[in-house]
Tab-separated table of C-alpha atoms in Angstrom:
chain	number	residue	atom	x	y	z
A	26	MET	CA	-39.840	19.770	-91.056
A	27	PRO	CA	-36.421	21.061	-92.112
A	28	PRO	CA	-34.377	18.861	-94.416
A	29	ILE	CA	-31.886	16.529	-92.754
A	30	ALA	CA	-28.353	17.666	-93.389
A	31	PRO	CA	-26.137	15.048	-95.004
A	32	LYS	CA	-23.760	13.366	-92.582
A	33	ILE	CA	-20.197	14.359	-93.296
A	34	PRO	CA	-17.814	11.432	-92.771
A	35	ARG	CA	-15.054	12.022	-90.260
A	36	PRO	CA	-11.572	11.967	-91.753
A	37	PRO	CA	-9.408	9.039	-90.642
A	38	SER	CA	-7.076	9.681	-87.707
A	39	LEU	CA	-3.316	9.855	-88.174
A	40	HIS	CA	-3.051	6.581	-86.263
A	41	ALA	CA	-5.435	4.888	-88.724
A	42	ILE	CA	-3.590	6.345	-91.719
A	43	ARG	CA	-0.192	5.174	-90.452
A	44	ARG	CA	-1.513	1.742	-89.596
A	45	SER	CA	-2.930	1.465	-93.128
A	46	LEU	CA	0.432	2.501	-94.589
A	47	ALA	CA	2.209	-0.104	-92.467
A	48	GLU	CA	-0.227	-2.843	-93.512
A	49	ARG	CA	0.199	-1.971	-97.194
A	50	PHE	CA	3.986	-1.948	-96.789
A	51	ALA	CA	3.843	-5.407	-95.163
A	52	GLN	CA	1.656	-6.841	-97.925
A	53	GLN	CA	3.962	-5.593	-100.657
A	54	HIS	CA	7.394	-6.241	-99.193
A	55	LEU	CA	7.682	-8.617	-96.234
A	56	LEU	CA	8.106	-11.761	-98.298
A	57	SER	CA	9.542	-10.131	-101.411
A	58	ALA	CA	13.076	-10.964	-102.539
A	59	GLU	CA	13.157	-8.137	-105.095
A	60	HIS	CA	15.015	-5.564	-103.011
A	61	PRO	CA	18.262	-5.564	-100.976
A	62	VAL	CA	16.544	-4.797	-97.660
A	63	ASP	CA	16.272	-7.685	-95.218
A	64	LEU	CA	12.847	-6.727	-93.910
A	65	LEU	CA	11.786	-8.545	-90.762
A	66	GLY	CA	8.672	-6.623	-89.815
A	67	VAL	CA	6.755	-3.365	-89.649
A	68	MET	CA	4.931	-2.196	-86.531
A	69	ILE	CA	3.025	0.784	-85.212
A	70	ASP	CA	4.160	2.099	-81.841
A	71	LYS	CA	3.800	5.393	-80.012
A	72	HIS	CA	6.499	7.977	-79.396
A	73	ALA	CA	5.855	11.153	-77.402
A	74	GLY	CA	2.151	10.323	-77.528
A	75	GLU	CA	2.062	10.043	-81.328
A	76	SER	CA	1.734	7.003	-83.563
A	77	ARG	CA	4.877	6.101	-85.452
A	78	VAL	CA	5.862	3.479	-88.040
A	79	VAL	CA	8.709	1.170	-86.984
A	80	VAL	CA	10.497	-0.884	-89.658
A	81	LEU	CA	12.443	-3.943	-88.458
A	82	VAL	CA	15.434	-4.985	-90.582
A	83	GLY	CA	18.333	-7.402	-90.476
A	84	PRO	CA	21.929	-6.224	-89.900
A	85	ASP	CA	22.955	-6.677	-93.562
A	86	SER	CA	20.293	-4.421	-95.066
A	87	ASP	CA	21.376	-1.740	-97.539
A	88	PRO	CA	20.743	1.567	-95.684
A	89	GLU	CA	20.309	3.599	-98.885
A	90	ALA	CA	17.766	1.175	-100.305
A	91	LEU	CA	15.977	1.110	-96.959
A	92	GLN	CA	15.807	4.921	-96.788
A	93	GLU	CA	14.456	5.073	-100.339
A	94	LEU	CA	11.821	2.449	-99.542
A	95	ALA	CA	10.739	4.169	-96.325
A	96	ASP	CA	10.613	7.619	-97.957
A	97	PHE	CA	8.379	6.231	-100.696
A	98	HIS	CA	5.906	4.543	-98.342
A	99	PHE	CA	5.934	6.832	-95.302
A	100	ALA	CA	6.780	10.282	-96.660
A	101	GLY	CA	5.477	12.938	-94.276
A	102	HIS	CA	4.909	10.446	-91.458
A	103	PRO	CA	7.301	9.714	-88.584
A	104	PHE	CA	9.106	6.403	-88.844
A	105	LYS	CA	12.003	4.657	-87.167
A	106	VAL	CA	14.286	1.880	-88.399
A	107	VAL	CA	15.291	-0.789	-85.876
A	108	THR	CA	18.036	-3.288	-86.709
A	109	ILE	CA	17.724	-6.675	-85.026
A	110	ASP	CA	20.322	-9.409	-85.075
A	111	GLN	CA	18.104	-12.329	-85.975
A	112	THR	CA	14.819	-13.187	-87.656
A	113	PRO	CA	12.034	-13.714	-85.115
A	114	ALA	CA	11.911	-17.460	-84.674
A	115	ARG	CA	10.001	-20.028	-82.731
A	116	SER	CA	10.406	-19.765	-78.986
A	117	SER	CA	9.939	-23.444	-78.357
A	118	GLY	CA	12.874	-25.506	-77.105
A	119	THR	CA	13.805	-28.002	-74.382
A	120	ALA	CA	11.737	-26.991	-71.376
A	121	SER	CA	13.348	-27.160	-67.966
A	122	ASN	CA	10.199	-26.663	-65.914
A	123	GLY	CA	6.561	-25.551	-66.049
A	124	ILE	CA	3.779	-26.829	-68.256
A	125	ALA	CA	5.620	-28.222	-71.267
A	126	ILE	CA	4.414	-30.152	-74.309
A	127	CYS	CA	6.034	-31.803	-77.327
A	128	ARG	CA	5.418	-34.396	-79.990
A	129	GLN	CA	6.222	-37.861	-78.670
A	130	GLY	CA	9.961	-38.498	-78.912
A	131	SER	CA	10.883	-34.906	-79.787
A	132	PRO	CA	13.553	-33.137	-77.687
A	133	GLU	CA	12.001	-29.732	-78.382
A	134	PHE	CA	9.236	-28.373	-76.216
A	135	GLY	CA	6.762	-25.553	-76.184
A	136	THR	CA	4.102	-24.525	-73.718
A	137	ILE	CA	0.525	-25.550	-73.090
A	138	GLY	CA	-1.264	-22.198	-73.216
A	139	GLY	CA	-4.453	-23.213	-71.424
A	140	TRP	CA	-7.463	-25.484	-71.169
A	141	PHE	CA	-10.761	-25.166	-73.029
A	142	LYS	CA	-14.010	-26.869	-73.941
A	143	MET	CA	-15.108	-27.126	-77.575
A	144	ASP	CA	-18.715	-26.638	-78.707
A	145	ARG	CA	-18.513	-28.079	-82.215
A	146	ASP	CA	-15.835	-29.608	-84.379
A	147	ARG	CA	-15.177	-26.921	-86.992
A	148	HIS	CA	-14.566	-29.465	-89.773
A	149	THR	CA	-17.534	-31.795	-89.243
A	150	GLY	CA	-19.912	-29.349	-87.564
A	151	GLN	CA	-20.783	-32.052	-85.043
A	152	PRO	CA	-21.247	-31.284	-81.311
A	153	VAL	CA	-18.279	-32.224	-79.107
A	154	ASP	CA	-18.611	-34.239	-75.892
A	155	GLN	CA	-18.612	-31.640	-73.105
A	156	SER	CA	-16.700	-33.948	-70.774
A	157	LEU	CA	-13.643	-33.504	-72.994
A	158	PHE	CA	-10.976	-30.829	-72.534
A	159	PHE	CA	-8.670	-29.361	-75.164
A	160	GLY	CA	-5.275	-27.718	-74.747
A	161	VAL	CA	-3.807	-24.919	-76.851
A	162	SER	CA	-0.279	-24.506	-78.162
A	163	ASN	CA	1.373	-23.568	-81.481
A	164	ASN	CA	1.276	-25.327	-84.828
A	165	HIS	CA	5.084	-25.192	-84.909
A	166	VAL	CA	5.273	-26.815	-81.447
A	167	ILE	CA	2.852	-29.755	-81.743
A	168	GLY	CA	1.920	-29.696	-85.436
A	169	GLU	CA	5.400	-29.476	-87.020
A	170	CYS	CA	4.207	-26.631	-89.252
A	171	ASN	CA	1.418	-28.631	-90.966
A	172	ASN	CA	3.454	-31.881	-91.099
A	173	SER	CA	1.526	-33.796	-88.430
A	174	HIS	CA	-1.658	-35.833	-88.270
A	175	ARG	CA	-4.740	-35.817	-86.106
A	176	GLY	CA	-4.241	-38.300	-83.275
A	177	ASP	CA	-0.455	-37.843	-83.031
A	178	VAL	CA	0.664	-38.474	-79.438
A	179	LEU	CA	1.831	-35.509	-77.347
A	180	THR	CA	3.792	-35.745	-74.096
A	181	ASP	CA	5.250	-33.614	-71.323
A	182	ARG	CA	9.029	-33.249	-70.896
A	183	ASN	CA	9.199	-36.545	-69.005
A	184	GLY	CA	7.544	-38.529	-71.781
A	185	VAL	CA	4.179	-38.798	-70.025
A	186	VAL	CA	1.305	-38.680	-72.537
A	187	VAL	CA	-0.913	-35.608	-72.097
A	188	GLY	CA	-3.076	-35.835	-75.191
A	189	ARG	CA	-3.507	-36.272	-78.935
A	190	LEU	CA	-3.373	-33.678	-81.677
A	191	HIS	CA	-6.912	-32.671	-82.663
A	192	ASP	CA	-6.670	-29.714	-85.053
A	193	LEU	CA	-4.353	-26.978	-86.259
A	194	GLN	CA	-4.493	-23.722	-88.151
A	195	ALA	CA	-2.456	-24.248	-91.298
A	196	LEU	CA	0.542	-21.982	-91.920
A	197	TYR	CA	1.058	-20.558	-95.418
A	198	PRO	CA	4.459	-19.319	-96.662
A	199	THR	CA	3.081	-17.172	-99.501
A	200	THR	CA	0.346	-15.198	-97.762
A	201	ALA	CA	-0.183	-13.364	-94.488
A	202	ASN	CA	-1.022	-15.609	-91.522
A	203	ALA	CA	-3.066	-14.494	-88.519
A	204	ILE	CA	-2.043	-17.092	-85.917
A	205	ASP	CA	0.293	-20.019	-85.218
A	206	ALA	CA	-2.002	-22.372	-83.295
A	207	ALA	CA	-2.851	-26.029	-82.720
A	208	ILE	CA	-5.348	-27.819	-80.462
A	209	PHE	CA	-4.961	-31.157	-78.711
A	210	GLN	CA	-7.478	-33.337	-76.897
A	211	VAL	CA	-6.412	-33.908	-73.301
A	212	ASP	CA	-6.166	-37.536	-72.178
A	213	PRO	CA	-8.760	-38.543	-69.564
A	214	GLY	CA	-7.749	-38.540	-65.914
A	215	ILE	CA	-5.443	-35.515	-66.028
A	216	ALA	CA	-6.191	-32.840	-63.431
A	217	LEU	CA	-6.223	-29.386	-65.036
A	218	GLN	CA	-5.717	-25.934	-63.547
A	219	TRP	CA	-4.810	-22.420	-64.604
A	220	GLN	CA	-1.739	-20.636	-63.212
A	221	PRO	CA	-1.617	-18.071	-61.718
A	222	ALA	CA	-5.389	-17.590	-62.233
A	223	ALA	CA	-8.162	-18.608	-64.611
A	224	PRO	CA	-8.919	-16.121	-67.417
A	225	ARG	CA	-11.827	-13.720	-67.040
A	226	GLY	CA	-12.536	-13.424	-70.734
A	227	TRP	CA	-10.596	-11.891	-73.605
A	228	THR	CA	-9.950	-8.437	-74.995
A	229	GLY	CA	-8.155	-6.755	-77.870
A	230	ALA	CA	-4.567	-5.737	-77.170
A	231	GLN	CA	-3.558	-2.096	-77.273
A	232	ILE	CA	-0.198	-0.381	-77.103
A	233	ASN	CA	0.992	0.129	-73.501
A	234	PHE	CA	-1.163	-2.713	-72.131
A	235	ARG	CA	0.527	-4.373	-69.152
A	236	VAL	CA	0.516	-8.135	-69.663
A	237	TYR	CA	1.900	-11.409	-68.339
A	238	LYS	CA	2.374	-15.005	-69.395
A	239	GLN	CA	3.093	-18.371	-67.753
A	240	GLY	CA	5.627	-20.279	-69.832
A	241	ALA	CA	7.282	-23.690	-69.631
A	242	ARG	CA	10.765	-22.206	-69.837
A	243	THR	CA	10.715	-18.941	-67.912
A	244	GLY	CA	7.553	-19.308	-65.845
A	245	TYR	CA	5.674	-16.151	-64.912
A	246	THR	CA	6.921	-12.956	-66.542
A	247	GLU	CA	5.431	-9.513	-67.045
A	248	GLY	CA	5.696	-7.184	-70.014
A	249	ILE	CA	4.205	-4.291	-71.913
A	250	VAL	CA	2.668	-4.202	-75.398
A	251	THR	CA	5.012	-1.958	-77.384
A	252	GLY	CA	3.657	-2.293	-80.904
A	253	ILE	CA	1.142	-3.896	-83.250
A	254	GLY	CA	1.933	-4.790	-86.834
A	255	ALA	CA	3.360	-7.427	-89.193
A	256	ILE	CA	6.459	-9.592	-88.902
A	257	VAL	CA	8.297	-12.364	-90.682
A	258	ALA	CA	8.986	-15.327	-88.391
A	259	GLU	CA	11.072	-18.397	-89.151
A	260	LEU	CA	9.241	-21.564	-88.077
A	261	CYS	CA	10.386	-25.091	-88.932
A	262	GLY	CA	13.026	-23.574	-91.227
A	263	VAL	CA	10.475	-21.599	-93.286
A	264	ARG	CA	9.863	-17.846	-93.220
A	265	TYR	CA	6.211	-16.946	-92.674
A	266	HIS	CA	4.530	-13.549	-92.881
A	267	PHE	CA	2.184	-12.763	-89.964
A	268	LYS	CA	-0.220	-9.826	-89.840
A	269	ASP	CA	-1.752	-7.874	-86.934
A	270	ILE	CA	0.792	-9.230	-84.442
A	271	ILE	CA	1.378	-7.961	-80.887
A	272	ALA	CA	4.950	-7.049	-79.893
A	273	ILE	CA	5.761	-7.371	-76.177
A	274	LYS	CA	8.825	-6.335	-74.199
A	275	GLY	CA	9.538	-7.639	-70.708
A	276	THR	CA	9.389	-5.113	-67.879
A	277	ASP	CA	11.997	-6.937	-65.782
A	278	GLY	CA	14.217	-8.924	-68.117
A	279	GLU	CA	13.085	-10.856	-71.198
A	280	PHE	CA	9.403	-11.665	-71.539
A	281	SER	CA	10.033	-15.120	-73.032
A	282	ALA	CA	12.678	-17.652	-74.040
A	283	GLU	CA	12.911	-20.948	-75.913
A	284	GLY	CA	10.234	-23.256	-74.596
A	285	ASP	CA	7.619	-20.548	-74.011
A	286	SER	CA	5.926	-20.798	-77.422
A	287	GLY	CA	2.231	-21.498	-76.960
A	288	SER	CA	1.842	-19.415	-73.806
A	289	ILE	CA	-1.312	-17.339	-73.573
A	290	VAL	CA	-0.693	-13.646	-72.892
A	291	LEU	CA	-3.097	-11.988	-70.452
A	292	THR	CA	-3.681	-8.556	-68.984
A	293	ARG	CA	-3.129	-7.936	-65.288
A	294	ASN	CA	-6.852	-8.475	-64.670
A	295	HIS	CA	-6.568	-11.887	-66.385
A	296	GLN	CA	-8.130	-11.156	-69.763
A	297	MET	CA	-6.567	-13.093	-72.628
A	298	VAL	CA	-5.039	-10.979	-75.411
A	299	GLY	CA	-2.653	-13.173	-77.372
A	300	LEU	CA	-0.954	-16.497	-78.116
A	301	LEU	CA	2.848	-16.307	-77.951
A	302	PHE	CA	4.690	-17.882	-80.877
A	303	ALA	CA	8.006	-16.118	-81.573
A	304	LYS	CA	10.697	-13.851	-80.159
A	305	SER	CA	13.651	-11.812	-81.327
A	306	GLY	CA	16.087	-10.294	-78.875
A	307	ALA	CA	14.177	-8.567	-76.103
A	308	TYR	CA	10.855	-8.725	-77.947
A	309	ALA	CA	8.229	-11.467	-77.945
A	310	TYR	CA	5.468	-11.762	-80.530
A	311	ALA	CA	1.916	-12.995	-80.035
A	312	ALA	CA	-1.070	-13.481	-82.333
A	313	ARG	CA	-4.372	-11.957	-81.263
A	314	ILE	CA	-6.373	-14.319	-79.062
A	315	LYS	CA	-9.562	-13.714	-81.069
A	316	GLU	CA	-8.062	-15.867	-83.827
A	317	LEU	CA	-8.585	-18.920	-81.589
A	318	GLY	CA	-12.306	-18.409	-82.181
A	319	ALA	CA	-11.962	-20.437	-85.379
A	320	PHE	CA	-11.677	-23.565	-83.206
A	321	ASN	CA	-15.037	-22.974	-81.399
A	322	LEU	CA	-13.341	-22.964	-77.987
A	323	ARG	CA	-14.682	-21.749	-74.656
A	324	PHE	CA	-13.553	-22.007	-71.029
């Protein structure tokens, strides 16, 4: 029997290399105050069929310092600098219609993303009563960025109680976060439905995916995934670094507005891909839906 030839590892693709460069750049610089560049994010998009690094900066950034920084990190790779007028911030606000939620007495609303069952409580490990339903939104909407307590009362925009805070994913200002999410237990007797259709599972987002969301502020809107990367978002007055975030641009106007935070983003065939939590200009930002798996949810 002839000897088995050693398997030669395949070299990483240019897309993988550029994504790695972008991730390293984000880890080193997004929350650093040691340079005069107001960095707001770094994404990977595609231009003319090729992966490209996109650096998001504020309007007061020093262009020379930015060019020096980009040349150092991305030399030999295509990159683009995009100036945006404001830091991506929470997209919750006073909802005018749709499925809205807020902390009792608060004038600011976000969106109930959807309805789920829970198999086990992730903190106690105990089974959860399968007659109970749980709703999903953002930590910054119903958890006040870690400053809330389990059992806090949550209402719709008319002050009608819809549930009680059950759990949240803590946000950390000094490390990269993966999701801005909180879970509430729905009060008994509330009829629940999905609009415009119930999800058919979940999938990982990819650039150029066509997606939609149902939000409390702007209702049903459609968009396209334009990039995947890291951003800095201002939530509850604090700047947080988020990694592996999906950037979405509306295909017919803006994809989201204040009050839409907490919306679940789905593909056209109703597979969940993300949880909306921030926007800046024409772009909305969502965390990957797989991160909700930490809560042991199912539907």
